[in-house]
Short mmCIF file of N, CA, C and O in Angstrom, two decimals:
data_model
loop_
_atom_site.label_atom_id
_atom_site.label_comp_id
_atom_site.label_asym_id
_atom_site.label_seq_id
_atom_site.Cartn_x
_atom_site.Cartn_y
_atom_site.Cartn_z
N UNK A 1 0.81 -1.20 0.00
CA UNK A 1 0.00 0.00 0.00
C UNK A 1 0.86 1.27 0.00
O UNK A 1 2.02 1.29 0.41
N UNK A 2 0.15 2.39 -0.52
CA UNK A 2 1.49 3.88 -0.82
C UNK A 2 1.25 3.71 0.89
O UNK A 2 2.24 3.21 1.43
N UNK A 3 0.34 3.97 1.64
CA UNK A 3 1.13 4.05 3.18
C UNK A 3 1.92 3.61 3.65
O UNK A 3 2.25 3.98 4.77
N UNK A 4 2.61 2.57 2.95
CA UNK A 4 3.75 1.85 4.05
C UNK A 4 4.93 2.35 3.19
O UNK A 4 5.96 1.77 3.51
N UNK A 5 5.13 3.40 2.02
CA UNK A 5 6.46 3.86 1.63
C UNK A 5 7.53 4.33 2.50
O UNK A 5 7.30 5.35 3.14
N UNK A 6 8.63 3.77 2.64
CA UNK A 6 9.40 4.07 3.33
C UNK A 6 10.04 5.56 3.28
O UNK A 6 9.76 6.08 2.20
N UNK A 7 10.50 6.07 3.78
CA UNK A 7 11.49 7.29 3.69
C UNK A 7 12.54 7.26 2.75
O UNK A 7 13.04 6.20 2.39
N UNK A 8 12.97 8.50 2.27
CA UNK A 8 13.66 8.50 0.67
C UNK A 8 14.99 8.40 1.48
O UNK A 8 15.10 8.87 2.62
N UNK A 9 16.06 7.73 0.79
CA UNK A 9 17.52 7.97 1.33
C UNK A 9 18.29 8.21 -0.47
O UNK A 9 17.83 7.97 -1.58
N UNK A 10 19.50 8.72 -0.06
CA UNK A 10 20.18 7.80 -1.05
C UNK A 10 20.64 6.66 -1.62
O UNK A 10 21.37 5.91 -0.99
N UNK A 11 20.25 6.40 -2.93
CA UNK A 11 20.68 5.23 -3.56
C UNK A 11 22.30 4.49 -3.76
O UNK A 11 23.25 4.89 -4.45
N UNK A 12 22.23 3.59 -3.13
CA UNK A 12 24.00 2.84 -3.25
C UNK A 12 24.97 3.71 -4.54
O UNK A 12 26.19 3.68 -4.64
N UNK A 13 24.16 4.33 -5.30
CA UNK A 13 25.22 4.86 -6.50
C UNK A 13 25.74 6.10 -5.75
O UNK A 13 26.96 6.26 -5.75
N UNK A 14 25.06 6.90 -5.18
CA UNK A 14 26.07 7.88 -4.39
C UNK A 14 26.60 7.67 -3.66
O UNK A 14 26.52 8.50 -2.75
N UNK A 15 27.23 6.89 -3.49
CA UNK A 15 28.16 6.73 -2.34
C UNK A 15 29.37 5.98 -3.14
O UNK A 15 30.17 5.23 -2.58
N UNK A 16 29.37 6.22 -4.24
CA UNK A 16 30.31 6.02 -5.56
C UNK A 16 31.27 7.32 -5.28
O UNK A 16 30.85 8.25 -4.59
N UNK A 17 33.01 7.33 -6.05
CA UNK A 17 33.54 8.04 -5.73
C UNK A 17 33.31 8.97 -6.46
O UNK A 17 33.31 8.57 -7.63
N UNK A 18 33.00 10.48 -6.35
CA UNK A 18 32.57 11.51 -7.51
C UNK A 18 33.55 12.34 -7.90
O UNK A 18 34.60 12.39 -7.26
N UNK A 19 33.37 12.94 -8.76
CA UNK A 19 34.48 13.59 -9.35
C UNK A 19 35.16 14.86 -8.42
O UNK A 19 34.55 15.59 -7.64
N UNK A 20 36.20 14.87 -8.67
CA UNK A 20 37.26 15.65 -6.98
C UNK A 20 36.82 16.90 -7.45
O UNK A 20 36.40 17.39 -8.49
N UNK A 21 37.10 17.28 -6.18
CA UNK A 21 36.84 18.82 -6.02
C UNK A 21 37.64 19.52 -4.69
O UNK A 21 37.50 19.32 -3.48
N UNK A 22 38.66 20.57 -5.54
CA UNK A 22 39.27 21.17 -4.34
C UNK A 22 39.17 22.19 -4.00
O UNK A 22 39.23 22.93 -4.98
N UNK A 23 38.99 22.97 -2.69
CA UNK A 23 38.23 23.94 -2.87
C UNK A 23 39.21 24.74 -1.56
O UNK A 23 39.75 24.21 -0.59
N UNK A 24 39.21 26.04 -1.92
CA UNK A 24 40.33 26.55 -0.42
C UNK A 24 38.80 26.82 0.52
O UNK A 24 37.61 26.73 0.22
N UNK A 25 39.50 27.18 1.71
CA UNK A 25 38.92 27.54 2.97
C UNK A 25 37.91 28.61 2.31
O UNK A 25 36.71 28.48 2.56
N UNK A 26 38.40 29.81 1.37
CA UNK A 26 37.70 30.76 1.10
C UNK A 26 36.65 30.73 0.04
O UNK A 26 35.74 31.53 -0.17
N UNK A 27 36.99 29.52 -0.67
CA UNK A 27 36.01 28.93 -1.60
C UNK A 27 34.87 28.11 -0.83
O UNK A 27 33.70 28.24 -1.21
N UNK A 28 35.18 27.29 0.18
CA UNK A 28 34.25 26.60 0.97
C UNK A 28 33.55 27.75 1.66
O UNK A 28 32.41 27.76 1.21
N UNK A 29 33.67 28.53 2.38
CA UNK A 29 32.82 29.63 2.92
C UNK A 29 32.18 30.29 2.11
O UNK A 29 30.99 30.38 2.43
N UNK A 30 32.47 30.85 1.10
CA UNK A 30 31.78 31.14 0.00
C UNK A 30 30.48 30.64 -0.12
O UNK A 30 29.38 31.10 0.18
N UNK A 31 31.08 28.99 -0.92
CA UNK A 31 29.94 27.85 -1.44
C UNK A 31 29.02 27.95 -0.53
O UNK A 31 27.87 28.19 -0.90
N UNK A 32 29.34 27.79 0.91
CA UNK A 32 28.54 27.03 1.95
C UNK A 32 27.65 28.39 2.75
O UNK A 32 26.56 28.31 3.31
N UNK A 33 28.34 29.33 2.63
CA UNK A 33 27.67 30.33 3.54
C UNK A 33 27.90 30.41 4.83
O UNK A 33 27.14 31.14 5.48
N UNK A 34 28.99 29.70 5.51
CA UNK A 34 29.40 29.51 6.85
C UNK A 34 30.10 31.10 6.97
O UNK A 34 30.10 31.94 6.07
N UNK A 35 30.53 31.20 7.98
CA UNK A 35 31.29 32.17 8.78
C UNK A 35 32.90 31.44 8.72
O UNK A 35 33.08 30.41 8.08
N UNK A 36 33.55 31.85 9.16
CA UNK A 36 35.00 31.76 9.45
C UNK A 36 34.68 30.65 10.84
O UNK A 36 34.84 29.43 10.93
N UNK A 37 34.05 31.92 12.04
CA UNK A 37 34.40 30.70 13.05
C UNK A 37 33.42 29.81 13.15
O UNK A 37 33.32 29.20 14.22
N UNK A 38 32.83 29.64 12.47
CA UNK A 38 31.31 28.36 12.31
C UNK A 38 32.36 27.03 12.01
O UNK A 38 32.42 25.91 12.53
N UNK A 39 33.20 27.71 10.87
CA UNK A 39 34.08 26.57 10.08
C UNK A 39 34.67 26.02 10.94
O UNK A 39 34.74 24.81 11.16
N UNK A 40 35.48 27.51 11.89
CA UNK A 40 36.52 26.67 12.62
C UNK A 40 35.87 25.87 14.00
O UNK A 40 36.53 25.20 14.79
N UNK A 41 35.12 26.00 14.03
CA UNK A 41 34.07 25.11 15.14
C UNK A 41 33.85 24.04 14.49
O UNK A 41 34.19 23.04 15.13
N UNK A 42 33.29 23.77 13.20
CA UNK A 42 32.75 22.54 12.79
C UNK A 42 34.01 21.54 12.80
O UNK A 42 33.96 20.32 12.98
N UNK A 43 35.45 22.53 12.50
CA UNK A 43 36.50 21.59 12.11
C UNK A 43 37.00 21.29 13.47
O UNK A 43 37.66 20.25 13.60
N UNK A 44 36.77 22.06 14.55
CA UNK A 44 37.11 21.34 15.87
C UNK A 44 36.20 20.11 16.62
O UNK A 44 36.58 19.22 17.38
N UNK A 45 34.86 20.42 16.11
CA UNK A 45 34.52 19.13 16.62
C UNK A 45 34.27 18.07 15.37
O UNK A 45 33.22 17.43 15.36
N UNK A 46 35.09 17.93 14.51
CA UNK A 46 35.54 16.86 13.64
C UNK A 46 34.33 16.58 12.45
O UNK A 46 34.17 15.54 11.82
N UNK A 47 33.38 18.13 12.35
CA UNK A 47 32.51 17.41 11.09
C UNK A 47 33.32 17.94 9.97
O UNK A 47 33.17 17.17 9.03
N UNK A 48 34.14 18.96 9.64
CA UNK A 48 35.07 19.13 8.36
C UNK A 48 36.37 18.98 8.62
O UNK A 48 36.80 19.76 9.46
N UNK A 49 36.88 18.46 8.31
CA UNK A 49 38.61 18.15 7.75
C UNK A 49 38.94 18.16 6.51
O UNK A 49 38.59 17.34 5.66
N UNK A 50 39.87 19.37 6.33
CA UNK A 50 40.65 19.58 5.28
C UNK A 50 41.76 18.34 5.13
O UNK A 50 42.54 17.75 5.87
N UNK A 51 41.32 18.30 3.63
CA UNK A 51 42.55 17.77 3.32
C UNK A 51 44.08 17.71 2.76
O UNK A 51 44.84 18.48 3.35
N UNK A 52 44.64 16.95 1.76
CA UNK A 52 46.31 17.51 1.54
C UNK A 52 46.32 18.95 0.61
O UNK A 52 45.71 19.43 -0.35
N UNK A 53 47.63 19.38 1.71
CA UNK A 53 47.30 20.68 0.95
C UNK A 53 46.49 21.99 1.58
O UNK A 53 46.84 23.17 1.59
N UNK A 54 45.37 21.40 2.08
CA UNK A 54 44.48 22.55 3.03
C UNK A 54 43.40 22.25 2.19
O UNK A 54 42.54 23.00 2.65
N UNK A 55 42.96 21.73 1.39
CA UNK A 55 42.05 21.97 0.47
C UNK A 55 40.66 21.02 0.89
O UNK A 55 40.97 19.94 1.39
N UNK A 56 39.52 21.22 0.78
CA UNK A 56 38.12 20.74 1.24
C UNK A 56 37.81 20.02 -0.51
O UNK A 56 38.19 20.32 -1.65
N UNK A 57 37.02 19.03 0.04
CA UNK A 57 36.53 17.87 -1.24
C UNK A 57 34.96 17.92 -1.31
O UNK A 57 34.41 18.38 -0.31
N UNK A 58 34.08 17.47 -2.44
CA UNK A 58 33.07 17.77 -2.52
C UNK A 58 32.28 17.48 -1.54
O UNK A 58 31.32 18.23 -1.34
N UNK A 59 32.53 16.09 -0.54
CA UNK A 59 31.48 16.02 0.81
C UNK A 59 31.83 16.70 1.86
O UNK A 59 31.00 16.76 2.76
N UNK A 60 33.36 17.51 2.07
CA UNK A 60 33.52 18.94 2.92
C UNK A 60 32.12 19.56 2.58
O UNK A 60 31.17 19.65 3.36
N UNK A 61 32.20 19.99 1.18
CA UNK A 61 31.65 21.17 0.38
C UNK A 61 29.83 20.64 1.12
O UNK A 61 29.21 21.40 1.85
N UNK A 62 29.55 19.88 0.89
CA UNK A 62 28.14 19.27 1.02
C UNK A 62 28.05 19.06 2.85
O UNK A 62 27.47 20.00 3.40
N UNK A 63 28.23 18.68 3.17
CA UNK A 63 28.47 18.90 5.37
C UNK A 63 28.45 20.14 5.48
O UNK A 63 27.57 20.62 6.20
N UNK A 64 29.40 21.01 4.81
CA UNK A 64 29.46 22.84 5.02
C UNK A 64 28.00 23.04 4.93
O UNK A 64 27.34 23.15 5.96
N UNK A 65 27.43 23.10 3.68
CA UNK A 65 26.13 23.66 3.14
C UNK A 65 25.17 23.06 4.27
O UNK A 65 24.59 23.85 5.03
N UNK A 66 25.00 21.83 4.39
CA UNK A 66 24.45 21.51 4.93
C UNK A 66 24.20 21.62 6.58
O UNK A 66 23.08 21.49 7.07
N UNK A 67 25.44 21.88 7.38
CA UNK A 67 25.55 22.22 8.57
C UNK A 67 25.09 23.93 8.67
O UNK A 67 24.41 24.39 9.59
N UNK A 68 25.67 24.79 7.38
CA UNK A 68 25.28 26.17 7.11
C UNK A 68 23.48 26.16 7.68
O UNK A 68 22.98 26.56 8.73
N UNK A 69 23.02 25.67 6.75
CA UNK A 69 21.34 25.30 6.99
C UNK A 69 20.83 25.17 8.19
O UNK A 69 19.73 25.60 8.51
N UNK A 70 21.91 24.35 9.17
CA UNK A 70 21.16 23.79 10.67
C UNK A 70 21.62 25.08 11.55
O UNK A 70 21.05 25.59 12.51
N UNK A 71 22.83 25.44 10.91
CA UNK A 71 23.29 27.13 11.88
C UNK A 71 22.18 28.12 11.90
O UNK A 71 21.49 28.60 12.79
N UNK A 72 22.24 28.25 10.70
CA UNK A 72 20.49 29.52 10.90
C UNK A 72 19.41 28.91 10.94
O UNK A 72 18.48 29.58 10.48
N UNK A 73 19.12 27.83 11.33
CA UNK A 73 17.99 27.35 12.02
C UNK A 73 17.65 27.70 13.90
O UNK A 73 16.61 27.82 14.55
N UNK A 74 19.44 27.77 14.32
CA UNK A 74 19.15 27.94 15.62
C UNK A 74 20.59 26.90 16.37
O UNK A 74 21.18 27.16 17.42
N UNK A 75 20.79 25.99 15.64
CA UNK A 75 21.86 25.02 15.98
C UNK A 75 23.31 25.55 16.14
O UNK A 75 23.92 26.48 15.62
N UNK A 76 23.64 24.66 17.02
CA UNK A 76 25.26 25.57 17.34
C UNK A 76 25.99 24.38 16.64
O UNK A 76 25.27 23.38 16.55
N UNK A 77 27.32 24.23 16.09
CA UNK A 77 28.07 23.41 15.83
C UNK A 77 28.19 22.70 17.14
O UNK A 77 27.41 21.77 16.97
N UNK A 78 28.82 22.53 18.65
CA UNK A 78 28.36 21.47 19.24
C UNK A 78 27.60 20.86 19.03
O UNK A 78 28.01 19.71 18.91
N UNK A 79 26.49 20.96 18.87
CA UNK A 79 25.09 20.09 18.46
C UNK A 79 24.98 19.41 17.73
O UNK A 79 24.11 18.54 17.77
N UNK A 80 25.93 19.57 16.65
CA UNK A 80 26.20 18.32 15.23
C UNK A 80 26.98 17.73 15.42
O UNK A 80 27.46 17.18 14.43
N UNK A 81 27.66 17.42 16.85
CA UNK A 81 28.88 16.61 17.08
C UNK A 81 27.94 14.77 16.99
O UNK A 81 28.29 13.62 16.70
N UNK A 82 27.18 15.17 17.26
CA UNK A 82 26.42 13.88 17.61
C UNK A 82 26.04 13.10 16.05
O UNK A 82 26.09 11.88 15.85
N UNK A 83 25.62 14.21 14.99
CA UNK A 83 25.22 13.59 14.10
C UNK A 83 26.71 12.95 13.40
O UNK A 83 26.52 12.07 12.56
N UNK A 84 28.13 13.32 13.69
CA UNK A 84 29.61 12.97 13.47
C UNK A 84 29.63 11.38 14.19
O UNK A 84 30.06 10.37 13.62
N UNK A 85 29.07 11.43 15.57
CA UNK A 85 29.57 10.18 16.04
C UNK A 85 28.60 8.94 15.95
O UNK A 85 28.77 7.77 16.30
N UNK A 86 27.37 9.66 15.28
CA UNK A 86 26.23 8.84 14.98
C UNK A 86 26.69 7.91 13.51
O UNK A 86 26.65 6.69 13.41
N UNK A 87 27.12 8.88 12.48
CA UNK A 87 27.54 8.32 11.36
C UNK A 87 29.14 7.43 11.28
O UNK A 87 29.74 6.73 10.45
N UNK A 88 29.32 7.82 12.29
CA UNK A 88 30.88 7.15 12.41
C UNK A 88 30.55 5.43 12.97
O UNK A 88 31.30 4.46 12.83
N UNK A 89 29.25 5.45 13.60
CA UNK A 89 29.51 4.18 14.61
C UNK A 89 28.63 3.67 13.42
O UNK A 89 28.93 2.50 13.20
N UNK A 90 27.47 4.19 12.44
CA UNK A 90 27.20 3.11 11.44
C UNK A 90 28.29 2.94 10.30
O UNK A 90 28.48 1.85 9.76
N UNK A 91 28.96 4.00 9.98
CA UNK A 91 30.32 3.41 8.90
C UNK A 91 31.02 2.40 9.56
O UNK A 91 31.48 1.42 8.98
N UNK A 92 31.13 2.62 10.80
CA UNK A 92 32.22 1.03 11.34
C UNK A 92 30.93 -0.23 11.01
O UNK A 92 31.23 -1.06 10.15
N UNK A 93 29.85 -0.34 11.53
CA UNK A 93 29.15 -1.02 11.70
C UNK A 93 29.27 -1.78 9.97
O UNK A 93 29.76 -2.83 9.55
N UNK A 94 28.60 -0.69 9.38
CA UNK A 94 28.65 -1.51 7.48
C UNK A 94 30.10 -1.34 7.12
O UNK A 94 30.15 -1.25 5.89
N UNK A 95 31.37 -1.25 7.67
CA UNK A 95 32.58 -1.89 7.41
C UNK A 95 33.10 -3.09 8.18
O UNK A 95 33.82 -3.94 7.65
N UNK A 96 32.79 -3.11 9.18
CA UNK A 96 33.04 -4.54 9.32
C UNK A 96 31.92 -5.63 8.90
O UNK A 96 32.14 -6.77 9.32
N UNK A 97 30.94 -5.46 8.27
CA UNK A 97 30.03 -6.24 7.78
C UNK A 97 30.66 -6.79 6.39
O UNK A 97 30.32 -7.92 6.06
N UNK A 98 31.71 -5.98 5.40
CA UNK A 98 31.94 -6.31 4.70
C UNK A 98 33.73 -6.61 4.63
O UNK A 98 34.46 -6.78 3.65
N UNK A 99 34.03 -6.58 6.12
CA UNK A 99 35.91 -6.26 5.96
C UNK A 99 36.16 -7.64 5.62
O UNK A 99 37.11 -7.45 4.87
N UNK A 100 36.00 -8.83 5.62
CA UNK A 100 36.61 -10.06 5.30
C UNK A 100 36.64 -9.83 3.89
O UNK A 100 37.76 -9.96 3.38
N UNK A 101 35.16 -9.36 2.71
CA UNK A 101 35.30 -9.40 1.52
C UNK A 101 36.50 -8.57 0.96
O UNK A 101 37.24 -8.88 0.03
N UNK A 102 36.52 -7.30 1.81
CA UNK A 102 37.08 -6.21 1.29
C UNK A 102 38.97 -6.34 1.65
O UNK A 102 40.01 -5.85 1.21
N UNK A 103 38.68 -6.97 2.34
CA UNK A 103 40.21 -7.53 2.79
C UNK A 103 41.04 -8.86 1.73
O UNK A 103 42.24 -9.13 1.78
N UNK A 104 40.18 -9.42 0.98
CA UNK A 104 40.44 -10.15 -0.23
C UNK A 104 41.45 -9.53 -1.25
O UNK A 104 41.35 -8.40 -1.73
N UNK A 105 42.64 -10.65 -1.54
CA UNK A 105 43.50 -10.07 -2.55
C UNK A 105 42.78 -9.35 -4.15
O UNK A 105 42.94 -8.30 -4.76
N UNK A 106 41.80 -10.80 -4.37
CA UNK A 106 40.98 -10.00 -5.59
C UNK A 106 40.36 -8.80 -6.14
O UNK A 106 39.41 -8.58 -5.38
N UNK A 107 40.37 -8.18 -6.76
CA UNK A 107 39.75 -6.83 -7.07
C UNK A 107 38.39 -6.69 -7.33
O UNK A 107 37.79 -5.65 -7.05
N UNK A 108 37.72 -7.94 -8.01
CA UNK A 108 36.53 -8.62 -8.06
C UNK A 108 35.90 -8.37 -6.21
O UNK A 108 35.19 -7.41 -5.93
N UNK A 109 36.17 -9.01 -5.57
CA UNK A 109 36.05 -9.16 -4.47
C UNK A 109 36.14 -7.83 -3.65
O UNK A 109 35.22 -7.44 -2.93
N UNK A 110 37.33 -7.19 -3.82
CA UNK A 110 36.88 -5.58 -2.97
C UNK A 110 35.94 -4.82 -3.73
O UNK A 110 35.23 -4.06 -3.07
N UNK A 111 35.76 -4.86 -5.11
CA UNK A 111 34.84 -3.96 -5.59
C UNK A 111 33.36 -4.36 -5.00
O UNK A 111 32.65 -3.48 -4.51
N UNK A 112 32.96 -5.60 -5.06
CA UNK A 112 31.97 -6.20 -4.42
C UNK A 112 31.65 -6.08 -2.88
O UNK A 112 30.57 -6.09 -2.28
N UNK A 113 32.95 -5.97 -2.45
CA UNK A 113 32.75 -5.61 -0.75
C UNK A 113 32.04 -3.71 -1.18
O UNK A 113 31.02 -3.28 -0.64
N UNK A 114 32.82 -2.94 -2.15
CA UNK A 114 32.40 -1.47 -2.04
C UNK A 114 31.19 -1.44 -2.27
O UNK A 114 30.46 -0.76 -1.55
N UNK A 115 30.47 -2.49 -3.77
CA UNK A 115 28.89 -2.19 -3.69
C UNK A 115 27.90 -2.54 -2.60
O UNK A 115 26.81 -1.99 -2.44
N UNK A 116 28.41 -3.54 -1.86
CA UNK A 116 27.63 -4.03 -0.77
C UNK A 116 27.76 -3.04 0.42
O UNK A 116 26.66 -3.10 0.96
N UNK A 117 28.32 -2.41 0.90
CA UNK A 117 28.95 -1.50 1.80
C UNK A 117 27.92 -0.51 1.58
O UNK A 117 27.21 -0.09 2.49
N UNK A 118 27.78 0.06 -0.27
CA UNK A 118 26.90 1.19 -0.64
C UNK A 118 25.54 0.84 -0.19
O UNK A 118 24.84 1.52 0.55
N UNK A 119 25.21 -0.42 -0.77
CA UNK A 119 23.44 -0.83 -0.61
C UNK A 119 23.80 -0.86 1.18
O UNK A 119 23.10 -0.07 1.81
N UNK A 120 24.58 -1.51 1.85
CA UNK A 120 23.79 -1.58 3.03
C UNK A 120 24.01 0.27 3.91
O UNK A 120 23.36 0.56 4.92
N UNK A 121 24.76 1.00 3.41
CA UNK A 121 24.73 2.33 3.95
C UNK A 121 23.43 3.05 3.40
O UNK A 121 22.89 3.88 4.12
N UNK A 122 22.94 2.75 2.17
CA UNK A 122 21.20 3.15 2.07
C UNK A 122 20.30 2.85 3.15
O UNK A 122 19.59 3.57 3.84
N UNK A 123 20.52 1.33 3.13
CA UNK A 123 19.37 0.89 3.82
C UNK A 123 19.64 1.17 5.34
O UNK A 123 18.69 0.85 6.05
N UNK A 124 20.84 1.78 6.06
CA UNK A 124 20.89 2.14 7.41
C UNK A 124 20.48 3.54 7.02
O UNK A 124 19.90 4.14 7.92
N UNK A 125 20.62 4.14 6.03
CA UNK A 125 20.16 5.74 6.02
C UNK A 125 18.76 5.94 6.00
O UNK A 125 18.32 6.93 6.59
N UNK A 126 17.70 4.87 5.21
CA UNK A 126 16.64 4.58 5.16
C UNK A 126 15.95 4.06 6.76
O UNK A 126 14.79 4.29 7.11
N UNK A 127 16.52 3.65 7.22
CA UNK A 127 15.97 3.36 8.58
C UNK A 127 16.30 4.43 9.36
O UNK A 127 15.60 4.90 10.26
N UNK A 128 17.37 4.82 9.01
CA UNK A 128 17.65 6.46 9.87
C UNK A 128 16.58 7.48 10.05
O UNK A 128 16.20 8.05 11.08
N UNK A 129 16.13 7.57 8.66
CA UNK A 129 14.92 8.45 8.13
C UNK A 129 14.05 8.23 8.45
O UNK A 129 13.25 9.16 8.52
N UNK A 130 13.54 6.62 8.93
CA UNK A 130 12.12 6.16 9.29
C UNK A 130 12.19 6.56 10.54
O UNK A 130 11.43 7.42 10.98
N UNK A 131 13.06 6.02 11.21
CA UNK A 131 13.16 6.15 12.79
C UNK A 131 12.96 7.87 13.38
O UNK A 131 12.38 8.18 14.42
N UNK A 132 13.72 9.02 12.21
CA UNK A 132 13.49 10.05 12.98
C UNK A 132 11.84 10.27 12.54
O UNK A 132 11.07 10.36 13.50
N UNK A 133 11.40 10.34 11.57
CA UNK A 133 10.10 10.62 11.32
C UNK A 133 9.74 10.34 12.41
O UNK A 133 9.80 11.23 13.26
N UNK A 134 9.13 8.77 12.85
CA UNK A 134 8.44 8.25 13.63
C UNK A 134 8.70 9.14 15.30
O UNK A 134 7.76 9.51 16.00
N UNK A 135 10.09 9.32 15.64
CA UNK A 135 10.15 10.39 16.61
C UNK A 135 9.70 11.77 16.41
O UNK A 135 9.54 12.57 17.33
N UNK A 136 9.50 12.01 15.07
CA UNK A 136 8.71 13.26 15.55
C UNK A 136 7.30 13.41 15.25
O UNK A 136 6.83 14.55 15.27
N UNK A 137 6.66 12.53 15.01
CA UNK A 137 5.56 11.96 15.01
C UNK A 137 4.84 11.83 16.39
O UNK A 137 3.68 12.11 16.72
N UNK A 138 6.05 11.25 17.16
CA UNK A 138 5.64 10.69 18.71
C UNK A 138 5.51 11.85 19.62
O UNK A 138 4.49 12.20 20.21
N UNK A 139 6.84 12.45 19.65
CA UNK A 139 6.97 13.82 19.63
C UNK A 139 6.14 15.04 19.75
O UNK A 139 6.15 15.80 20.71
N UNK A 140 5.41 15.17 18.67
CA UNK A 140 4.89 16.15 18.20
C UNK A 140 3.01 15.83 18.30
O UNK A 140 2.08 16.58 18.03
N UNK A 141 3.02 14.70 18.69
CA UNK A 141 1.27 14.04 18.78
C UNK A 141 0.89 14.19 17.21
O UNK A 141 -0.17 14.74 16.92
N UNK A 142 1.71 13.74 16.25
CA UNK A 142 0.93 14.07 14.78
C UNK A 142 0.94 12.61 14.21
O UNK A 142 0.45 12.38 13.10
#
């Protein structure tokens, strides 16, 4: 039934490697609309890290924008520390689900550990999505 559609996530293909993007500090503030010390807050509690060079990559660029959004909502960068250690403990979780494949000499075999890694990081993002709905559902008496 359309009532039981689940919540939209991304599809295993984004989480494919995309084409690089390097961007200075002053280009990322720009893109993103952050402040200087928003940045340097986000980069102290570990949601952006520059990389070689100093330079920010397109999912810097996309966390910026996106953390930008939760700042003028009302959110302080402390406050997104959680959504950092939330996504960190499911990336370990769907990497060791696939580290024996991915640990294979074959190339066959790690590429296969990477697509499986992708589908099952949907389907934890997809339950991510269900689960907050349903809290603010509960939440909110709606």
């Amino acid at each position: 039934p359309a009532a039981l559609r689940a919540a939209e996530a991304p599809s295993p293909r984004e989480f494919a490697a995309g084409a690089e993007v390097r961007m200075t500090r002053a280009e990322l503030l720009a893109h993103s609309g952050l402040s200087a010390t928003s940045l340097a807050e986000l980069e102290q509690f570990g949601l952006l890290t520059a990389g070689p060079g100093g330079y920010f990559d397109a999912d810097a660029a996309h966390v910026a924008s996106m953390s930008a959004e939760l700042l003028t909502e009302g959110l302080e960068p402390r406050h997104l520390r959680s959504f950092r250690t939330a996504a960190d403990r499911e990336a370990t979780l769907i990497t060791q689900l696939v580290s024996a494949q991915a640990r294979q000499r074959d190339p066959d075999a790690r590429e296969r550990a990477g697509a499986e890694a992708a589908q099952l990081a949907a389907t934890v993002l997809r339950l991510h999505s269900q689960l907050v709905k349903a809290g603010l559902r509960r939440d909110l008496g709606r």
